[in-house]
């Protein structure tokens, strides 16, 4: 048996889809390709040192990219940004 959806459920889902679309567009416009690459690795659980190793750059360079992203996203830190993206399903390859 399928679930019965009310008009309220449908409206809430549509609103969530619009918010997700808006968040993806904002991130796409704000972040550079390298920042998106690093953010995707963060969302997937990689540490700063792992990201640096994977991208063949210094961990200090990764930290600089992260600081720049936090400024652009007005975020409180790496964990906050990656949780936001994870909850919004932004790191699933659709944006990055």
Short mmCIF file of N, CA and C in Angstrom, two decimals:
data_model
loop_
_atom_site.label_atom_id
_atom_site.label_comp_id
_atom_site.label_asym_id
_atom_site.label_seq_id
_atom_site.Cartn_x
_atom_site.Cartn_y
_atom_site.Cartn_z
N UNK A 1 0.82 -1.18 0.00
CA UNK A 1 0.00 0.00 0.00
C UNK A 1 0.87 1.25 0.00
N UNK A 2 0.52 2.19 -0.82
CA UNK A 2 1.26 3.44 -0.89
C UNK A 2 0.82 4.43 0.17
N UNK A 3 1.69 5.36 0.45
CA UNK A 3 1.37 6.39 1.43
C UNK A 3 0.45 7.43 0.79
N UNK A 4 -0.39 8.00 1.60
CA UNK A 4 -1.30 9.04 1.14
C UNK A 4 -0.66 10.39 1.45
N UNK A 5 -0.50 11.21 0.43
CA UNK A 5 0.10 12.53 0.61
C UNK A 5 -0.99 13.59 0.65
N UNK A 6 -0.84 14.47 1.60
CA UNK A 6 -1.78 15.59 1.69
C UNK A 6 -1.22 16.75 0.88
N UNK A 7 -2.05 17.75 0.65
CA UNK A 7 -1.59 18.95 -0.04
C UNK A 7 -0.47 19.62 0.74
N UNK A 8 -0.54 19.55 2.06
CA UNK A 8 0.50 20.13 2.92
C UNK A 8 1.83 19.41 2.70
N UNK A 9 1.79 18.08 2.59
CA UNK A 9 3.01 17.30 2.33
C UNK A 9 3.62 17.67 0.98
N UNK A 10 2.78 17.80 -0.01
CA UNK A 10 3.24 18.14 -1.36
C UNK A 10 3.84 19.54 -1.38
N UNK A 11 3.20 20.48 -0.71
CA UNK A 11 3.70 21.86 -0.65
C UNK A 11 5.04 21.91 0.09
N UNK A 12 5.16 21.16 1.18
CA UNK A 12 6.42 21.14 1.95
C UNK A 12 7.54 20.55 1.11
N UNK A 13 7.24 19.51 0.37
CA UNK A 13 8.26 18.88 -0.47
C UNK A 13 8.71 19.84 -1.58
N UNK A 14 7.77 20.52 -2.18
CA UNK A 14 8.08 21.48 -3.25
C UNK A 14 8.95 22.60 -2.70
N UNK A 15 8.63 23.09 -1.50
CA UNK A 15 9.42 24.15 -0.87
C UNK A 15 10.84 23.66 -0.60
N UNK A 16 10.99 22.44 -0.12
CA UNK A 16 12.31 21.87 0.15
C UNK A 16 13.11 21.74 -1.15
N UNK A 17 12.46 21.33 -2.23
CA UNK A 17 13.13 21.21 -3.52
C UNK A 17 13.61 22.58 -4.02
N UNK A 18 12.79 23.60 -3.83
CA UNK A 18 13.18 24.95 -4.23
C UNK A 18 14.37 25.46 -3.42
N UNK A 19 14.35 25.19 -2.11
CA UNK A 19 15.46 25.61 -1.26
C UNK A 19 16.75 24.90 -1.63
N UNK A 20 16.66 23.61 -1.92
CA UNK A 20 17.84 22.85 -2.34
C UNK A 20 18.38 23.37 -3.66
N UNK A 21 17.51 23.66 -4.59
CA UNK A 21 17.93 24.21 -5.88
C UNK A 21 18.64 25.54 -5.69
N UNK A 22 18.08 26.38 -4.84
CA UNK A 22 18.67 27.69 -4.56
C UNK A 22 20.05 27.53 -3.91
N UNK A 23 20.17 26.62 -2.96
CA UNK A 23 21.46 26.39 -2.29
C UNK A 23 22.51 25.90 -3.28
N UNK A 24 22.12 25.00 -4.16
CA UNK A 24 23.06 24.51 -5.17
C UNK A 24 23.51 25.63 -6.10
N UNK A 25 22.58 26.49 -6.49
CA UNK A 25 22.92 27.59 -7.38
C UNK A 25 23.86 28.58 -6.69
N UNK A 26 23.59 28.88 -5.44
CA UNK A 26 24.45 29.79 -4.68
C UNK A 26 25.86 29.22 -4.58
N UNK A 27 25.97 27.95 -4.22
CA UNK A 27 27.29 27.33 -4.11
C UNK A 27 28.00 27.31 -5.46
N UNK A 28 27.27 26.99 -6.49
CA UNK A 28 27.86 26.93 -7.82
C UNK A 28 28.42 28.28 -8.25
N UNK A 29 27.72 29.34 -7.90
CA UNK A 29 28.16 30.68 -8.29
C UNK A 29 29.26 31.22 -7.40
N UNK A 30 29.30 30.82 -6.14
CA UNK A 30 30.26 31.37 -5.19
C UNK A 30 31.63 30.70 -5.22
N UNK A 31 31.64 29.39 -5.40
CA UNK A 31 32.88 28.64 -5.22
C UNK A 31 33.61 28.40 -6.53
N UNK A 32 34.95 28.40 -6.44
CA UNK A 32 35.78 28.06 -7.59
C UNK A 32 35.73 26.55 -7.80
N UNK A 33 36.23 26.11 -8.93
CA UNK A 33 36.27 24.67 -9.21
C UNK A 33 37.07 23.92 -8.15
N UNK A 34 38.20 24.49 -7.74
CA UNK A 34 39.06 23.84 -6.74
C UNK A 34 38.35 23.79 -5.38
N UNK A 35 37.64 24.86 -5.03
CA UNK A 35 36.90 24.87 -3.77
C UNK A 35 35.80 23.81 -3.79
N UNK A 36 35.14 23.67 -4.91
CA UNK A 36 34.09 22.64 -5.04
C UNK A 36 34.69 21.25 -4.89
N UNK A 37 35.86 21.07 -5.49
CA UNK A 37 36.55 19.78 -5.39
C UNK A 37 36.89 19.45 -3.94
N UNK A 38 37.41 20.44 -3.23
CA UNK A 38 37.77 20.25 -1.82
C UNK A 38 36.52 20.03 -0.98
N UNK A 39 35.48 20.79 -1.24
CA UNK A 39 34.23 20.64 -0.49
C UNK A 39 33.65 19.24 -0.67
N UNK A 40 33.69 18.73 -1.88
CA UNK A 40 33.18 17.39 -2.14
C UNK A 40 33.95 16.36 -1.31
N UNK A 41 35.28 16.52 -1.24
CA UNK A 41 36.08 15.60 -0.44
C UNK A 41 35.76 15.74 1.04
N UNK A 42 35.51 16.97 1.49
CA UNK A 42 35.12 17.19 2.89
C UNK A 42 33.80 16.49 3.20
N UNK A 43 32.84 16.64 2.32
CA UNK A 43 31.52 16.03 2.51
C UNK A 43 31.65 14.51 2.57
N UNK A 44 32.59 13.98 1.81
CA UNK A 44 32.80 12.53 1.79
C UNK A 44 33.63 12.06 2.98
N UNK A 45 34.02 12.98 3.88
CA UNK A 45 34.68 12.60 5.12
C UNK A 45 36.19 12.66 5.12
N UNK A 46 36.81 13.19 4.08
CA UNK A 46 38.27 13.28 4.03
C UNK A 46 38.78 14.37 4.97
N UNK A 47 39.91 14.10 5.60
CA UNK A 47 40.55 15.10 6.46
C UNK A 47 41.36 16.06 5.59
N UNK A 48 41.79 17.15 6.20
CA UNK A 48 42.61 18.14 5.48
C UNK A 48 43.86 17.49 4.91
N UNK A 49 44.51 16.66 5.70
CA UNK A 49 45.74 16.00 5.24
C UNK A 49 45.45 15.01 4.11
N UNK A 50 44.33 14.31 4.20
CA UNK A 50 43.95 13.38 3.12
C UNK A 50 43.66 14.13 1.83
N UNK A 51 42.96 15.24 1.96
CA UNK A 51 42.65 16.06 0.78
C UNK A 51 43.95 16.57 0.15
N UNK A 52 44.86 17.05 0.99
CA UNK A 52 46.14 17.55 0.49
C UNK A 52 46.89 16.45 -0.26
N UNK A 53 46.90 15.26 0.30
CA UNK A 53 47.58 14.14 -0.34
C UNK A 53 46.92 13.79 -1.68
N UNK A 54 45.59 13.69 -1.67
CA UNK A 54 44.85 13.33 -2.89
C UNK A 54 45.05 14.34 -4.02
N UNK A 55 45.14 15.64 -3.65
CA UNK A 55 45.25 16.69 -4.65
C UNK A 55 46.69 17.13 -4.90
N UNK A 56 47.62 16.49 -4.18
CA UNK A 56 49.04 16.78 -4.33
C UNK A 56 49.35 18.27 -4.06
N UNK A 57 48.77 18.77 -2.96
CA UNK A 57 49.03 20.14 -2.53
C UNK A 57 49.32 20.12 -1.03
N UNK A 58 49.81 21.22 -0.50
CA UNK A 58 50.10 21.34 0.93
C UNK A 58 48.81 21.36 1.74
N UNK A 59 48.88 20.80 2.97
CA UNK A 59 47.71 20.86 3.84
C UNK A 59 47.39 22.31 4.21
N UNK A 60 48.40 23.18 4.18
CA UNK A 60 48.17 24.61 4.44
C UNK A 60 47.38 25.25 3.30
N UNK A 61 47.62 24.79 2.09
CA UNK A 61 46.85 25.27 0.94
C UNK A 61 45.39 24.84 1.07
N UNK A 62 45.17 23.61 1.50
CA UNK A 62 43.81 23.13 1.72
C UNK A 62 43.13 23.98 2.79
N UNK A 63 43.86 24.28 3.87
CA UNK A 63 43.30 25.12 4.94
C UNK A 63 42.92 26.51 4.41
N UNK A 64 43.74 27.06 3.53
CA UNK A 64 43.43 28.37 2.94
C UNK A 64 42.17 28.30 2.10
N UNK A 65 42.05 27.26 1.28
CA UNK A 65 40.82 27.07 0.50
C UNK A 65 39.61 26.96 1.43
N UNK A 66 39.77 26.19 2.51
CA UNK A 66 38.66 26.00 3.46
C UNK A 66 38.28 27.32 4.12
N UNK A 67 39.26 28.10 4.51
CA UNK A 67 38.98 29.40 5.12
C UNK A 67 38.24 30.31 4.14
N UNK A 68 38.67 30.29 2.89
CA UNK A 68 37.99 31.09 1.87
C UNK A 68 36.54 30.64 1.68
N UNK A 69 36.33 29.33 1.68
CA UNK A 69 34.96 28.81 1.53
C UNK A 69 34.11 29.20 2.73
N UNK A 70 34.67 29.12 3.93
CA UNK A 70 33.91 29.46 5.13
C UNK A 70 33.49 30.93 5.09
N UNK A 71 34.38 31.77 4.59
CA UNK A 71 34.05 33.19 4.45
C UNK A 71 32.92 33.37 3.44
N UNK A 72 33.05 32.72 2.29
CA UNK A 72 32.03 32.84 1.25
C UNK A 72 30.68 32.29 1.71
N UNK A 73 30.72 31.20 2.47
CA UNK A 73 29.49 30.55 2.92
C UNK A 73 29.01 31.10 4.26
N UNK A 74 29.76 32.04 4.81
CA UNK A 74 29.45 32.61 6.13
C UNK A 74 29.20 31.50 7.13
N UNK A 75 30.12 30.52 7.12
CA UNK A 75 29.97 29.32 7.93
C UNK A 75 30.86 29.38 9.16
N UNK A 76 30.48 28.61 10.16
CA UNK A 76 31.23 28.56 11.41
C UNK A 76 32.42 27.63 11.39
N UNK A 77 32.60 26.83 10.37
CA UNK A 77 33.74 25.92 10.33
C UNK A 77 33.53 24.79 9.34
N UNK A 78 34.57 23.95 9.22
CA UNK A 78 34.54 22.85 8.26
C UNK A 78 33.37 21.91 8.51
N UNK A 79 33.19 21.54 9.77
CA UNK A 79 32.14 20.58 10.09
C UNK A 79 30.77 21.16 9.74
N UNK A 80 30.56 22.42 10.07
CA UNK A 80 29.28 23.07 9.76
C UNK A 80 29.03 23.08 8.26
N UNK A 81 30.03 23.45 7.48
CA UNK A 81 29.87 23.53 6.02
C UNK A 81 29.61 22.15 5.43
N UNK A 82 30.38 21.15 5.85
CA UNK A 82 30.19 19.83 5.26
C UNK A 82 28.87 19.21 5.70
N UNK A 83 28.43 19.47 6.95
CA UNK A 83 27.12 18.97 7.39
C UNK A 83 26.00 19.64 6.61
N UNK A 84 26.14 20.95 6.37
CA UNK A 84 25.14 21.68 5.59
C UNK A 84 25.03 21.06 4.20
N UNK A 85 26.18 20.85 3.58
CA UNK A 85 26.17 20.29 2.22
C UNK A 85 25.65 18.87 2.21
N UNK A 86 26.01 18.11 3.22
CA UNK A 86 25.55 16.74 3.30
C UNK A 86 24.04 16.67 3.49
N UNK A 87 23.51 17.49 4.40
CA UNK A 87 22.07 17.52 4.64
C UNK A 87 21.33 17.97 3.39
N UNK A 88 21.95 18.88 2.65
CA UNK A 88 21.31 19.41 1.44
C UNK A 88 21.59 18.55 0.22
N UNK A 89 22.33 17.47 0.39
CA UNK A 89 22.72 16.57 -0.68
C UNK A 89 23.47 17.30 -1.78
N UNK A 90 24.31 18.24 -1.35
CA UNK A 90 25.02 19.05 -2.33
C UNK A 90 26.28 18.35 -2.82
N UNK A 91 26.87 17.52 -2.02
CA UNK A 91 28.09 16.84 -2.43
C UNK A 91 27.84 15.55 -3.16
N UNK A 92 26.69 15.37 -3.74
CA UNK A 92 26.35 14.10 -4.37
C UNK A 92 26.72 14.05 -5.84
N UNK A 93 27.49 15.02 -6.29
CA UNK A 93 27.91 15.02 -7.69
C UNK A 93 27.05 15.89 -8.57
N UNK A 94 25.91 16.33 -8.09
CA UNK A 94 25.03 17.14 -8.92
C UNK A 94 25.58 18.55 -9.09
N UNK A 95 26.24 19.05 -8.08
CA UNK A 95 26.79 20.40 -8.15
C UNK A 95 28.26 20.33 -8.50
N UNK A 96 28.93 19.45 -7.85
CA UNK A 96 30.40 19.47 -7.89
C UNK A 96 30.92 18.54 -8.97
#
